[in-house]
Amino acid sequence: MWRRTAMGGDDGQERRGGRPHAVMIPYPYQGHVTPFVYLAIKLASTAGFTVTFVNTQHVHSQISKSHHEDGGGDLVSIGRRSGLDIRYVTVSDGFPLGFDRSLNHDQFKEGLLHVFSAHVDEVVGDLARSADPPVTCLIADTFFTWTSVIAGKYDLVNVSFWTEPALVLCLYYHLDLLKENGHFAAQDQERIWKRKDMIEYIPGVKAIEPRDLMSYLQSADTSTVMHRIISKAFADVKKADIIICNTVQELEPDALCALNAAQPTYSIGPVFPTTPITTSLLFQSDCSHWLDSKPPASVLYVSFGSYAHTSESDILEIAHGLILSEVHFLWVLRPDIVSSDRPLPTHFLPDDFGKSGRGLVVPWCRQPEVLSHPSVRGFLTHCGWNSILESIWCGIPLLCYPLVTDQFSNRKLLVNDWKVGVNLCASSPIARLQIADNIRAFMSESYHVELKKVALRLRATLADALAMPPAATNTDNNNNAGATIAPSGAGSSTTNFNAFVEDVTTRSTTKLQLHHGRQPKPNSIDHCSGSSTQAIPANISLHFVPPIITACNSHPGPR
């Protein structure tokens, strides 16, 4: 069952042949939905795409409730109000809205593996038959296992959107090598955890310790539904026409070039919004007044993301560690951080917690606004990729406490490779005294100065990647009069985004020409450099707008 919630553009007018039309389907979790929304807006606003955004009814319901909407708004309505041709469709994930997808994690994942594709097939099939302009490409999350089948069925360009770092994609991409070398799915998995040898045989990965692999690759039980999803998804991604990654060429050059050698891959990150967009599944507290009351560069921001869980004992140790550290802190503490069916008790935290005025605890917040506030000095994080990109963009160093999935590999990038983060604790179980000592050291002036320099340097790397020189204006006889084309000298992500748009457009034209029995023109693209020997179509606008998180720019200099 699916529902066309809202349409955009000029429905009912003559068909607009030649305009790319992307169907976009994110994995139904906050960390995946957010970059998909930002990319949808970017494709429509800077590349002239028509976009149909397919969201699950459950995610749509959660977002609507968290923002007290009456159902009239949706994730991409802001784009339509700006005149962009973005349509919005909701589809069932196979479960009732009231079904607890967190508590019944495995059952929900089984549904995504076996049932969800039928609902998506119905949506895409209907759009393929009737959409105007015709659907030309399917942009789906890499974790889906069925993308190549549905894209092939309707003769669409198959684009896999990877929302995590390229390092993690390289590791998943080469599961076969990890198995061959006994670092994954070995009979004695416990022995692997104790191995000290470096993994140095993965293309694009110079060296990584077994303890820095994603949590699923460290698991002793490899028969779980998540392992089956991983196996199928990363076999399916190798059938994609194009992979796009929410990362930056300069941050992960080796991993991206290795992926490019295997199939066309474009790094287009960081994918940030050009205008404020509501994507949160939780109600967001306004912390600005509390932050305004604190001295500059004095607050430790603490958040463990929208998905990960941890134990009550660890939460209690962190709480005591924060008290003992005597630093100002803002802690985003989700009620379901331990379990969705067992919210944290009201009086779970220590009696004196927060009474001194040094700390504020909220269930959720507007994270980009917090990170860009001048009172924030550091970020105690679970190492989720979106959080990392937002923190670096705002020049904020990170104190690392990874919990699940890719977060262990992300921590390796922050601490070992980029030197912008440090570990909260060296080992488990975590202890309050060690937490307090490490927080004090992390927030100290002597320690902070060097971390801040690195954070600002990385922030400049992100900004340079998104750089867009003055655009050359070009007028054509089509509907996009005055469209802009990016001249040479653009940042790497801007260049790659433009090349990706060209690649999709060319492949779409090829499929249409073959469908009508005409021989397509050849196209030669250097996917490692992001350049192409074919000119960008004149009717495509490729002006790349800098991200909205430039609120950080209003607080220049070290903090």
Short mmCIF file of C-alpha atoms in Angstrom, two decimals, residues 49-548:
data_model
loop_
_atom_site.label_atom_id
_atom_site.label_comp_id
_atom_site.label_asym_id
_atom_site.label_seq_id
_atom_site.Cartn_x
_atom_site.Cartn_y
_atom_site.Cartn_z
CA PHE A 49 15.92 17.25 -11.58
CA THR A 50 12.37 16.22 -10.95
CA VAL A 51 12.47 14.15 -7.74
CA THR A 52 9.95 11.74 -6.29
CA PHE A 53 10.88 11.16 -2.65
CA VAL A 54 9.60 7.85 -1.26
CA ASN A 55 9.33 7.74 2.53
CA THR A 56 7.85 5.05 4.75
CA GLN A 57 4.53 5.88 6.35
CA HIS A 58 6.05 5.21 9.77
CA VAL A 59 8.93 7.66 9.34
CA HIS A 60 6.53 10.26 7.92
CA SER A 61 4.21 9.77 10.89
CA GLN A 62 7.05 10.12 13.41
CA ILE A 63 8.33 13.33 11.83
CA SER A 64 4.84 14.81 11.64
CA LYS A 65 4.12 14.02 15.30
CA SER A 66 7.47 15.31 16.53
CA HIS A 67 6.76 18.67 14.90
CA HIS A 68 3.05 18.78 15.73
CA GLU A 69 2.07 18.81 12.09
CA ASP A 70 -1.45 17.90 11.00
CA GLY A 71 -0.20 15.79 8.11
CA GLY A 72 -0.15 18.64 5.61
CA GLY A 73 3.61 19.02 5.68
CA ASP A 74 6.30 16.62 4.59
CA LEU A 75 10.07 16.38 4.42
CA VAL A 76 10.44 18.08 1.06
CA SER A 77 7.51 20.53 1.10
CA ILE A 78 9.97 23.39 1.59
CA GLY A 79 11.36 22.58 -1.84
CA ARG A 80 7.95 22.72 -3.48
CA ARG A 81 7.23 26.06 -1.83
CA SER A 82 10.39 27.31 -3.54
CA GLY A 83 9.07 26.16 -6.91
CA LEU A 84 11.08 22.93 -7.14
CA ASP A 85 9.55 19.89 -8.80
CA ILE A 86 9.72 17.51 -5.84
CA ARG A 87 6.95 14.98 -5.30
CA TYR A 88 6.40 13.07 -2.06
CA VAL A 89 5.09 9.53 -1.70
CA THR A 90 4.61 7.44 1.43
CA VAL A 91 4.72 3.65 1.36
CA SER A 92 4.08 0.96 3.95
CA ASP A 93 7.12 -0.83 5.33
CA GLY A 94 4.90 -3.85 5.94
CA PHE A 95 4.14 -3.16 9.61
CA PRO A 96 1.40 -1.19 11.43
CA LEU A 97 2.31 2.34 12.50
CA GLY A 98 2.14 1.34 16.17
CA PHE A 99 4.59 -1.54 15.76
CA ASP A 100 7.75 -0.97 17.85
CA ARG A 101 10.51 -1.24 15.26
CA SER A 102 13.28 -0.73 17.80
CA LEU A 103 12.09 -3.30 20.33
CA ASN A 104 11.32 -5.80 17.55
CA HIS A 105 14.49 -5.01 15.63
CA ASP A 106 15.03 -8.40 14.03
CA GLN A 107 11.41 -8.78 12.95
CA PHE A 108 11.48 -5.33 11.39
CA LYS A 109 14.71 -6.10 9.55
CA GLU A 110 13.22 -9.35 8.24
CA GLY A 111 10.37 -7.27 6.85
CA LEU A 112 12.77 -4.88 5.14
CA LEU A 113 14.58 -7.87 3.68
CA HIS A 114 11.58 -9.86 2.45
CA VAL A 115 8.46 -7.64 2.29
CA PHE A 116 9.36 -4.01 1.74
CA SER A 117 10.60 -4.51 -1.82
CA ALA A 118 7.11 -5.52 -2.99
CA HIS A 119 5.68 -2.20 -1.77
CA VAL A 120 8.53 -0.30 -3.43
CA ASP A 121 8.05 -2.25 -6.65
CA GLU A 122 4.40 -1.18 -6.73
CA VAL A 123 5.34 2.50 -6.31
CA VAL A 124 8.17 2.48 -8.84
CA GLY A 125 6.10 0.49 -11.33
CA ASP A 126 3.24 2.98 -11.17
CA LEU A 127 5.63 5.90 -11.57
CA ALA A 128 7.44 4.20 -14.45
CA ARG A 129 4.14 3.82 -16.28
CA SER A 130 2.62 7.23 -15.65
CA ALA A 131 5.06 9.82 -14.28
CA ASP A 132 5.63 13.04 -16.17
CA PRO A 133 8.47 13.56 -16.88
CA PRO A 134 9.31 9.86 -17.21
CA VAL A 135 11.31 8.32 -14.37
CA THR A 136 14.93 7.93 -15.45
CA CYS A 137 16.85 6.80 -12.36
CA LEU A 138 16.44 5.10 -9.00
CA ILE A 139 18.55 6.48 -6.13
CA ALA A 140 18.31 4.02 -3.25
CA ASP A 141 20.21 3.46 -0.02
CA THR A 142 23.11 1.04 -0.35
CA PHE A 143 21.72 -1.10 2.48
CA PHE A 144 18.72 -2.16 0.39
CA THR A 145 19.14 -5.61 -1.13
CA TRP A 146 16.79 -5.33 -4.12
CA THR A 147 17.78 -2.12 -5.90
CA SER A 148 19.33 -3.73 -8.98
CA VAL A 149 16.27 -5.92 -9.53
CA ILE A 150 13.77 -3.05 -9.43
CA ALA A 151 16.00 -0.68 -11.43
CA GLY A 152 16.52 -3.38 -14.03
CA LYS A 153 12.83 -4.27 -14.20
CA TYR A 154 11.89 -0.70 -15.15
CA ASP A 155 15.07 0.08 -17.13
CA LEU A 156 16.23 2.83 -14.75
CA VAL A 157 19.73 4.06 -14.02
CA ASN A 158 20.69 2.35 -10.76
CA VAL A 159 22.31 4.80 -8.31
CA SER A 160 23.43 3.56 -4.89
CA PHE A 161 23.70 6.32 -2.26
CA TRP A 162 26.20 5.49 0.49
CA THR A 163 25.61 7.71 3.54
CA GLU A 164 28.67 6.62 5.57
CA PRO A 165 32.44 7.05 5.05
CA ALA A 166 34.17 5.43 2.08
CA LEU A 167 36.37 3.45 4.49
CA VAL A 168 33.33 1.53 5.71
CA LEU A 169 32.08 0.92 2.18
CA CYS A 170 35.49 -0.49 1.20
CA LEU A 171 35.39 -2.93 4.11
CA TYR A 172 31.86 -4.12 3.35
CA TYR A 173 32.69 -4.22 -0.36
CA HIS A 174 35.45 -6.74 0.30
CA LEU A 175 33.78 -9.09 2.77
CA ASP A 176 35.17 -11.95 0.71
CA LEU A 177 38.75 -10.87 1.47
CA LEU A 178 37.99 -10.53 5.18
CA LYS A 179 36.58 -14.06 5.17
CA GLU A 180 39.52 -15.48 3.22
CA ASN A 181 41.96 -14.00 5.72
CA GLY A 182 40.01 -15.12 8.78
CA HIS A 183 38.99 -11.66 9.98
CA PHE A 184 35.26 -12.21 9.49
CA ALA A 185 32.93 -15.19 9.94
CA ALA A 186 35.74 -17.35 11.31
CA GLN A 187 34.99 -20.41 13.39
CA ASP A 188 36.79 -18.93 16.39
CA GLN A 189 35.58 -15.33 16.30
CA GLU A 190 36.77 -14.71 19.86
CA ARG A 191 40.32 -15.37 18.70
CA ILE A 192 39.91 -12.66 16.05
CA TRP A 193 39.10 -10.09 18.74
CA LYS A 194 42.44 -10.85 20.37
CA ARG A 195 44.45 -10.67 17.14
CA LYS A 196 46.94 -7.83 16.99
CA ASP A 197 47.79 -8.13 13.30
CA MET A 198 46.84 -5.25 11.04
CA ILE A 199 44.45 -5.76 8.14
CA GLU A 200 46.44 -4.48 5.16
CA TYR A 201 44.94 -6.33 2.19
CA ILE A 202 41.74 -4.35 1.55
CA PRO A 203 41.97 -2.13 -1.56
CA GLY A 204 41.88 1.51 -0.50
CA VAL A 205 42.52 0.77 3.20
CA LYS A 206 46.15 1.20 4.21
CA ALA A 207 45.81 -0.56 7.56
CA ILE A 208 43.12 -1.19 10.14
CA GLU A 209 43.04 -3.20 13.36
CA PRO A 210 40.38 -5.91 13.83
CA ARG A 211 38.94 -3.94 16.77
CA ASP A 212 38.21 -1.05 14.39
CA LEU A 213 36.01 -3.09 12.08
CA MET A 214 32.27 -2.40 12.09
CA SER A 215 30.47 -4.12 14.97
CA TYR A 216 28.67 -6.55 12.65
CA LEU A 217 32.03 -7.79 11.37
CA GLN A 218 33.21 -8.39 14.93
CA SER A 219 30.17 -10.50 15.83
CA ALA A 220 30.58 -14.18 16.66
CA ASP A 221 27.12 -14.99 15.29
CA THR A 222 27.08 -14.25 11.57
CA SER A 223 23.69 -15.89 10.92
CA THR A 224 21.63 -12.89 12.07
CA VAL A 225 19.22 -11.00 9.83
CA MET A 226 21.65 -8.06 9.73
CA HIS A 227 24.42 -10.28 8.43
CA ARG A 228 22.09 -11.60 5.74
CA ILE A 229 21.17 -8.03 4.78
CA ILE A 230 24.83 -7.03 4.65
CA SER A 231 25.73 -10.02 2.50
CA LYS A 232 22.94 -9.36 0.00
CA ALA A 233 23.23 -5.56 -0.03
CA PHE A 234 26.96 -5.49 -0.72
CA ALA A 235 26.59 -8.06 -3.45
CA ASP A 236 23.82 -5.94 -4.97
CA VAL A 237 25.78 -2.67 -4.83
CA LYS A 238 28.31 -4.17 -7.23
CA LYS A 239 25.53 -4.19 -9.84
CA ALA A 240 24.85 -0.46 -9.47
CA ASP A 241 25.53 1.83 -12.42
CA ILE A 242 26.81 4.55 -10.10
CA ILE A 243 27.74 4.90 -6.42
CA ILE A 244 27.58 8.29 -4.72
CA CYS A 245 29.16 8.83 -1.30
CA ASN A 246 28.50 11.44 1.37
CA THR A 247 32.19 12.06 1.93
CA VAL A 248 35.00 14.23 0.58
CA GLN A 249 37.77 13.24 -1.84
CA GLU A 250 40.49 14.97 0.19
CA LEU A 251 39.50 13.17 3.41
CA GLU A 252 39.43 9.64 1.94
CA PRO A 253 41.41 9.66 -1.32
CA ASP A 254 42.66 6.06 -1.17
CA ALA A 255 39.30 4.48 -0.39
CA LEU A 256 37.49 6.50 -3.05
CA CYS A 257 40.04 5.76 -5.77
CA ALA A 258 39.84 2.04 -4.95
CA LEU A 259 36.07 2.14 -5.26
CA ASN A 260 36.36 4.13 -8.50
CA ALA A 261 38.60 1.43 -9.89
CA ALA A 262 35.81 -1.09 -9.34
CA GLN A 263 32.85 0.96 -10.59
CA PRO A 264 31.82 4.61 -11.11
CA THR A 265 31.91 6.32 -7.70
CA TYR A 266 31.47 10.00 -6.87
CA SER A 267 32.19 11.68 -3.53
CA ILE A 268 29.68 14.55 -3.26
CA GLY A 269 29.74 15.34 0.45
CA PRO A 270 29.18 16.78 2.84
CA VAL A 271 25.53 16.83 1.79
CA PHE A 272 24.12 19.71 3.84
CA PRO A 273 20.88 21.68 3.35
CA THR A 274 20.81 25.06 1.64
CA THR A 275 17.82 26.09 3.80
CA PRO A 276 16.64 24.84 7.23
CA ILE A 277 14.79 21.55 6.70
CA THR A 278 12.93 19.49 9.31
CA THR A 279 14.12 15.88 9.22
CA SER A 280 14.09 14.94 12.91
CA LEU A 281 11.94 12.03 14.10
CA LEU A 282 12.02 13.51 17.63
CA PHE A 283 10.84 16.79 19.14
CA GLN A 284 13.76 19.22 19.27
CA SER A 285 14.38 21.30 22.39
CA ASP A 286 15.61 24.87 22.00
CA CYS A 287 18.82 25.10 24.04
CA SER A 288 19.92 28.53 22.84
CA HIS A 289 19.03 30.46 26.01
CA TRP A 290 20.97 28.05 28.22
CA LEU A 291 23.95 28.11 25.86
CA ASP A 292 23.84 31.92 25.77
CA SER A 293 24.31 31.95 29.54
CA LYS A 294 27.62 30.06 29.39
CA PRO A 295 31.11 31.46 28.76
CA PRO A 296 32.61 31.10 25.28
CA ALA A 297 34.14 27.70 24.51
CA SER A 298 33.15 26.20 27.87
CA VAL A 299 30.45 23.61 27.09
CA LEU A 300 30.84 19.92 26.27
CA TYR A 301 28.00 18.81 24.01
CA VAL A 302 27.03 15.16 24.56
CA SER A 303 24.86 13.11 22.20
CA PHE A 304 24.75 9.46 21.17
CA GLY A 305 22.54 9.84 18.13
CA SER A 306 19.05 8.73 17.19
CA TYR A 307 19.55 4.98 16.89
CA ALA A 308 22.19 3.48 19.18
CA HIS A 309 21.46 1.93 22.56
CA THR A 310 23.67 1.42 25.57
CA SER A 311 23.32 0.06 29.10
CA GLU A 312 21.94 1.80 32.19
CA SER A 313 25.23 1.20 33.95
CA ASP A 314 27.20 2.96 31.21
CA ILE A 315 24.80 5.92 31.21
CA LEU A 316 25.17 6.19 34.98
CA GLU A 317 28.98 6.09 34.75
CA ILE A 318 28.93 8.84 32.12
CA ALA A 319 26.61 10.92 34.33
CA HIS A 320 28.94 10.61 37.31
CA GLY A 321 31.93 11.31 35.06
CA LEU A 322 30.33 14.54 33.85
CA ILE A 323 29.68 15.65 37.43
CA LEU A 324 33.23 14.83 38.53
CA SER A 325 34.75 16.62 35.52
CA GLU A 326 33.21 19.93 36.68
CA VAL A 327 32.74 21.17 33.09
CA HIS A 328 29.60 22.72 31.62
CA PHE A 329 27.70 20.18 29.56
CA LEU A 330 24.61 19.88 27.37
CA TRP A 331 23.50 16.24 27.21
CA VAL A 332 21.00 14.92 24.68
CA LEU A 333 19.68 11.85 26.49
CA ARG A 334 16.99 10.00 24.57
CA PRO A 335 14.40 8.32 26.83
CA ASP A 336 14.87 5.10 24.82
CA ILE A 337 18.68 5.13 24.96
CA VAL A 338 18.57 1.82 26.88
CA SER A 339 15.41 0.27 25.42
CA SER A 340 12.31 1.54 23.62
CA ASP A 341 10.00 -0.38 25.98
CA ARG A 342 11.84 0.69 29.13
CA PRO A 343 12.41 4.46 29.17
CA LEU A 344 14.91 5.81 31.66
CA PRO A 345 13.19 6.48 35.01
CA THR A 346 12.61 10.13 35.89
CA HIS A 347 15.00 9.92 38.85
CA PHE A 348 17.54 7.65 37.18
CA LEU A 349 20.34 10.21 37.22
CA PRO A 350 22.21 11.12 40.44
CA ASP A 351 20.32 13.41 42.83
CA ASP A 352 22.71 16.33 42.37
CA PHE A 353 22.85 15.96 38.60
CA GLY A 354 22.35 19.31 36.88
CA LYS A 355 21.42 21.18 40.06
CA SER A 356 24.57 23.27 40.00
CA GLY A 357 23.53 24.85 36.70
CA ARG A 358 26.58 23.41 34.97
CA GLY A 359 24.54 20.88 33.05
CA LEU A 360 21.38 20.69 30.95
CA VAL A 361 19.73 17.41 29.90
CA VAL A 362 17.25 17.35 27.00
CA PRO A 363 15.70 14.45 25.02
CA TRP A 364 16.72 15.91 21.63
CA CYS A 365 17.93 19.19 20.13
CA ARG A 366 18.78 21.05 16.94
CA GLN A 367 22.30 19.72 16.69
CA PRO A 368 23.72 22.02 13.97
CA GLU A 369 22.59 25.05 15.99
CA VAL A 370 24.22 23.69 19.14
CA LEU A 371 27.51 22.84 17.43
CA SER A 372 27.67 26.30 15.87
CA HIS A 373 27.10 28.10 19.18
CA PRO A 374 30.18 29.97 20.49
CA SER A 375 29.85 28.45 23.98
CA VAL A 376 30.44 24.89 22.66
CA ARG A 377 34.02 23.65 22.90
CA GLY A 378 33.81 19.91 22.22
CA PHE A 379 31.49 17.06 21.28
CA LEU A 380 31.25 13.74 23.17
CA THR A 381 29.82 11.62 20.39
CA HIS A 382 28.87 8.08 19.38
CA CYS A 383 30.76 8.75 16.12
CA GLY A 384 27.77 8.65 13.79
CA TRP A 385 28.79 9.92 10.36
CA ASN A 386 26.29 12.78 10.13
CA SER A 387 27.37 14.00 13.57
CA ILE A 388 31.02 13.83 12.53
CA LEU A 389 30.46 15.90 9.39
CA GLU A 390 28.40 18.49 11.27
CA SER A 391 30.99 18.74 14.04
CA ILE A 392 33.91 19.15 11.63
CA TRP A 393 31.95 21.72 9.63
CA CYS A 394 31.63 23.78 12.80
CA GLY A 395 35.29 23.26 13.75
CA ILE A 396 34.47 21.28 16.91
CA PRO A 397 36.86 18.51 18.12
CA LEU A 398 35.35 15.16 19.11
CA LEU A 399 35.55 12.92 22.18
CA CYS A 400 34.76 9.44 20.88
CA TYR A 401 32.49 6.80 22.41
CA PRO A 402 31.42 4.45 19.56
CA LEU A 403 28.52 2.10 20.26
CA VAL A 404 27.45 0.12 17.16
CA THR A 405 27.81 -0.50 13.42
CA ASP A 406 30.17 1.83 11.53
CA GLN A 407 30.99 3.93 14.58
CA PHE A 408 34.10 1.92 15.49
CA SER A 409 35.56 2.44 12.02
CA ASN A 410 34.54 6.11 12.12
CA ARG A 411 36.39 6.47 15.42
CA LYS A 412 39.51 5.16 13.71
CA LEU A 413 39.26 7.94 11.12
CA LEU A 414 38.84 10.62 13.80
CA VAL A 415 41.48 9.46 16.26
CA ASN A 416 44.12 7.64 14.21
CA ASP A 417 43.91 9.20 10.75
CA TRP A 418 42.67 12.77 11.04
CA LYS A 419 43.78 13.46 14.64
CA VAL A 420 40.66 15.51 15.38
CA GLY A 421 39.32 13.20 18.07
CA VAL A 422 40.38 11.31 21.18
CA ASN A 423 38.95 8.26 22.92
CA LEU A 424 36.66 8.68 25.91
CA CYS A 425 37.89 5.40 27.39
CA ALA A 426 40.59 2.98 26.37
CA SER A 427 38.60 -0.15 27.16
CA SER A 428 35.36 -1.56 28.55
CA PRO A 429 33.71 -1.40 30.99
CA ILE A 430 33.85 2.37 31.20
CA ALA A 431 34.50 3.93 34.63
CA ARG A 432 33.46 7.33 35.99
CA LEU A 433 36.90 8.37 37.22
CA GLN A 434 38.52 7.67 33.87
CA ILE A 435 35.64 9.45 32.11
CA ALA A 436 36.08 12.52 34.33
CA ASP A 437 39.85 12.62 33.81
CA ASN A 438 39.54 12.30 30.03
CA ILE A 439 36.82 14.95 29.81
CA ARG A 440 38.93 17.40 31.83
CA ALA A 441 41.95 16.72 29.60
CA PHE A 442 39.88 17.04 26.42
CA MET A 443 38.44 20.37 27.54
CA SER A 444 41.74 21.76 28.88
CA GLU A 445 43.42 24.63 27.06
CA SER A 446 46.68 22.78 26.44
CA TYR A 447 44.93 19.79 24.88
CA HIS A 448 42.24 21.75 23.10
CA VAL A 449 44.48 24.13 21.16
CA GLU A 450 45.98 21.44 18.93
CA LEU A 451 42.67 19.64 18.41
CA LYS A 452 41.03 22.93 17.47
CA LYS A 453 43.71 23.66 14.87
CA VAL A 454 43.07 20.29 13.24
CA ALA A 455 39.29 20.76 13.38
CA LEU A 456 39.54 24.14 11.67
CA ARG A 457 41.87 22.73 9.02
CA LEU A 458 39.41 19.90 8.30
CA ARG A 459 36.56 22.40 8.26
CA ALA A 460 38.46 24.30 5.55
CA THR A 461 38.84 21.04 3.61
CA LEU A 462 35.07 20.55 3.62
CA ALA A 463 34.46 24.16 2.61
CA ASP A 464 37.01 23.92 -0.22
CA ALA A 465 35.35 20.74 -1.50
CA LEU A 466 32.03 22.57 -1.75
CA ALA A 467 33.55 25.70 -3.29
CA MET A 468 31.87 27.13 -6.36
CA PRO A 469 33.62 29.86 -8.37
CA PRO A 470 31.57 32.57 -10.08
CA ALA A 471 29.21 30.74 -12.40
CA ALA A 472 29.19 31.21 -16.15
CA THR A 473 25.70 32.17 -17.31
CA ASN A 474 24.38 30.54 -20.43
CA THR A 475 21.07 31.04 -22.17
CA ASP A 476 19.41 28.34 -24.23
CA ASN A 477 16.13 27.88 -26.01
CA ASN A 478 14.77 25.36 -23.52
CA ASN A 479 12.89 25.88 -20.28
CA ASN A 480 16.07 26.55 -18.29
CA ALA A 481 16.99 29.94 -19.76
CA GLY A 482 19.85 31.48 -17.84
CA ALA A 483 21.00 28.13 -16.44
CA THR A 484 24.43 28.15 -14.84
CA ILE A 485 27.28 25.78 -15.54
CA ALA A 486 30.16 25.26 -13.14
CA PRO A 487 33.44 26.40 -14.66
CA SER A 488 36.73 24.71 -13.94
CA GLY A 489 38.28 25.34 -10.54
CA ALA A 490 35.29 24.22 -8.50
CA GLY A 491 35.83 22.19 -5.33
CA SER A 492 36.15 18.42 -5.57
CA SER A 493 32.63 17.66 -4.32
CA THR A 494 31.11 20.29 -6.60
CA THR A 495 33.04 18.87 -9.56
CA ASN A 496 32.02 15.33 -8.64
CA PHE A 497 28.39 16.32 -8.19
CA ASN A 498 28.37 17.92 -11.64
CA ALA A 499 30.03 14.84 -13.16
CA PHE A 500 27.49 12.61 -11.41
CA VAL A 501 24.62 14.66 -12.86
CA GLU A 502 26.19 14.40 -16.31
CA ASP A 503 26.71 10.66 -15.92
CA VAL A 504 23.10 10.05 -14.86
CA THR A 505 21.79 12.26 -17.65
CA THR A 506 23.92 10.51 -20.27
CA ARG A 507 22.99 7.03 -19.05
CA SER A 508 19.31 7.98 -18.97
CA THR A 509 19.51 9.25 -22.54
CA THR A 510 21.28 6.06 -23.56
CA LYS A 511 18.52 3.92 -22.08
CA LEU A 512 15.83 5.98 -23.81
CA GLN A 513 17.64 5.82 -27.15
CA LEU A 514 18.10 2.07 -26.88
CA HIS A 515 14.45 1.75 -25.95
CA HIS A 516 13.53 3.57 -29.16
CA GLY A 517 16.04 1.63 -31.25
CA ARG A 518 18.61 4.39 -31.72
CA GLN A 519 22.32 3.98 -31.19
CA PRO A 520 23.52 6.20 -28.28
CA LYS A 521 26.53 8.45 -28.48
CA PRO A 522 29.61 7.19 -26.62
CA ASN A 523 30.61 8.90 -23.40
CA SER A 524 33.98 8.73 -21.71
CA ILE A 525 34.15 9.56 -18.01
CA ASP A 526 37.17 9.44 -15.72
CA HIS A 527 35.44 8.46 -12.49
CA CYS A 528 38.52 8.75 -10.30
CA SER A 529 39.05 12.39 -11.18
CA GLY A 530 35.38 13.17 -11.65
CA SER A 531 36.03 14.69 -15.08
CA SER A 532 34.39 13.89 -18.39
CA THR A 533 35.15 14.34 -22.05
CA GLN A 534 31.51 15.15 -22.82
CA ALA A 535 30.17 18.65 -22.23
CA ILE A 536 27.56 19.18 -19.53
CA PRO A 537 24.13 19.55 -21.17
CA ALA A 538 23.27 23.24 -21.49
CA ASN A 539 19.81 22.83 -20.02
CA ILE A 540 21.13 21.53 -16.67
CA SER A 541 21.77 24.07 -13.92
CA LEU A 542 24.81 23.07 -11.90
CA HIS A 543 25.27 25.97 -9.52
CA PHE A 544 26.20 24.48 -6.13
CA VAL A 545 24.77 26.47 -3.21
CA PRO A 546 26.85 26.51 0.00
CA PRO A 547 25.24 24.73 2.95
CA ILE A 548 22.97 26.38 5.50
#
